[in-house]
Phi, psi and omega in degrees: 000146176288143183238146183237155185241141181233118181261130183227133180251118180210135178056042179062022182232133176267126182246131176252124177245134181259129178242148167279168180302320183293320183289325182295321179301313178294328181290322179293333179273348184290147181282178181267144181290151174296320177293132183289127182236141174253110183218156176243124181249146174253120180269148184244128178283145182291323181293326182236080186296338184272346183265131180245136181228148177279128176287135176288312179222153175292145180299125179286150174279142189267163177261004177285156183299146173054042172259154183241131181245162176246127182273125180274153185301329179288346178270357186257146179208130176081184185253128180272308178108028177290127187238357180239143186257154169065051178215167173256152173218124185243121184237134179249140178243130185231133177164163182286166185295148174090006182265002176082036180292312181296319180297315182295318181295320175297323179292318180303315186256009177050035183212162174275085186251351183278164184294329184291313186285337186256003178250121181297140177054039181285130176237120184280126180239147179289122182282143178285333175225164179283121173224141188267142176232132181239139177234130181248146177220161168247119179251136178231131180225117177053043178082358177261125184257144173216129173273112185256130175236126180252121178254117179261158184229063182297142180099351183284123176075012184262356183264170176288316175254108182258023181299130178059027177290348182272351185298318174301328181286317176299318180300312182300314183297319180289326177297326178289323174298317181295319178299316180295319179297319176300319180295321179296329188272355178295148178297309177255080183279158181293146178299321181231106182285129178300130187254106178254007182294147180281118184274334181205141177242111177271115182256125187267121178259133176291145183280068183277332184083006181251226183258177172293137174283158179303324182292325177293317179298313184295317182296311186287331176294320184283324185262354181296336183266353183239349181207153178282118180256133175241105178282141177224149176268114184283149179044057185292344179290355174278352178249146171288166181299323179292316176299321179297312180299315180295319181295317178300318179297320178296322181292317179297325177293318175301316179299317181289314181297330183261005179064035182273133179264117174239159183280137003265134181281142184300321186288352178262000177293129187269326183213176183295322181295317178293326179294320177299313179295316180289331176295324180294320177292319180297331178288339181265346183285138355282145182288130176271110193238157173225135182239143175194156172243021179264138179256144180225155177271123177229116180054039178083001181244148175276128178225153172281130183190169176249128183269129176234177180295333185256004176149191179247126177275111183272120186298318187266011178264118185291344177284340180262319179202174187253030178299318183299322178293316180297318179298315180294325179294312189285319196253323191255296188278326189238016181299312180292325180294320175300322176288325175293316178298321179297318185281313187278336185250297186288313179293322181295318177301318183294314184298316180297315180299314180296322180288324174299319178297317179292324179289321179299324181270349179072029184242157170285158181296332181294339180275353180281144183287135181276335190285314183247003175075015177237163187276130171269087193288317181301315182292320179296317180294326177293326177290323178293000000 
């Protein structure tokens, strides 16, 4: 077997580790540790396995759909709290430009995981239409790995006429359900089906201090039945504590008046203990959050925060904002539940509907259109 060499400098000692070709492939795909490490790696080109070259720069993660980036140790800060091993988590962020979506995602996962921060010379431009971009990373913390995919929605709510701007998002979510369903229906299906379904949609509300906007109502009404929605008030530091409390009450009234379902839903509570925990969360929704990746010194300790003329807003301090509650919900306490609700409720509803459609039309599932979720009967009959 061809062997490759990896030079690592630690504690004033040079260590040489020998890898086989198979081990090297897995090593190159492995994520970076949350603990900051200083190491020098030699990359090996496939065409010349015997030649070793120093990399000039680490490979940047791309902004194209379904690309995978590697998070380098210098881009990581702090403790995330990932507690389950070997899984994927796909999170979608929706909201108009300038609400801090990318910053909040970076703050959540203590990493540079957004399309803005991982794309060199990125310039944000207002999109004429809504188009989705996904960036995938593998995050490892204390031996626990998680494949994270962030789906961004540039162009949402940025136009003068935002009619039907949610349709590309609905289409994308249904396409991921369809892809999973097709894999399940294969005769020789994979032991572990790749999961690209959206497990959570974080919807950003601007801190206006008024009521829900019509676009907010329409979006959450239409998507509440196909994905778990967690509404948040973006840039909550622009509101006083009294304004924030009143705004949250108005939003909860608007959600109830319009019959909008947001996560966690009451009907999914399994026992009394879970109901008590979820009731506490429902009382806090929408979460008033502040995002930043800047660290500041407060009483001799480093904290994530935003510096203002009158002080520092500590992101992880529950007395300043509710970022910690959102992080615990998404990553620690309810991450597996979000995946279970996606699989057992939203995906199951989609699967039953699609199979009923195929049975009603007397067609195989392969003849059904992927784009609009309806049967193209005439085309399928011509093929038959």
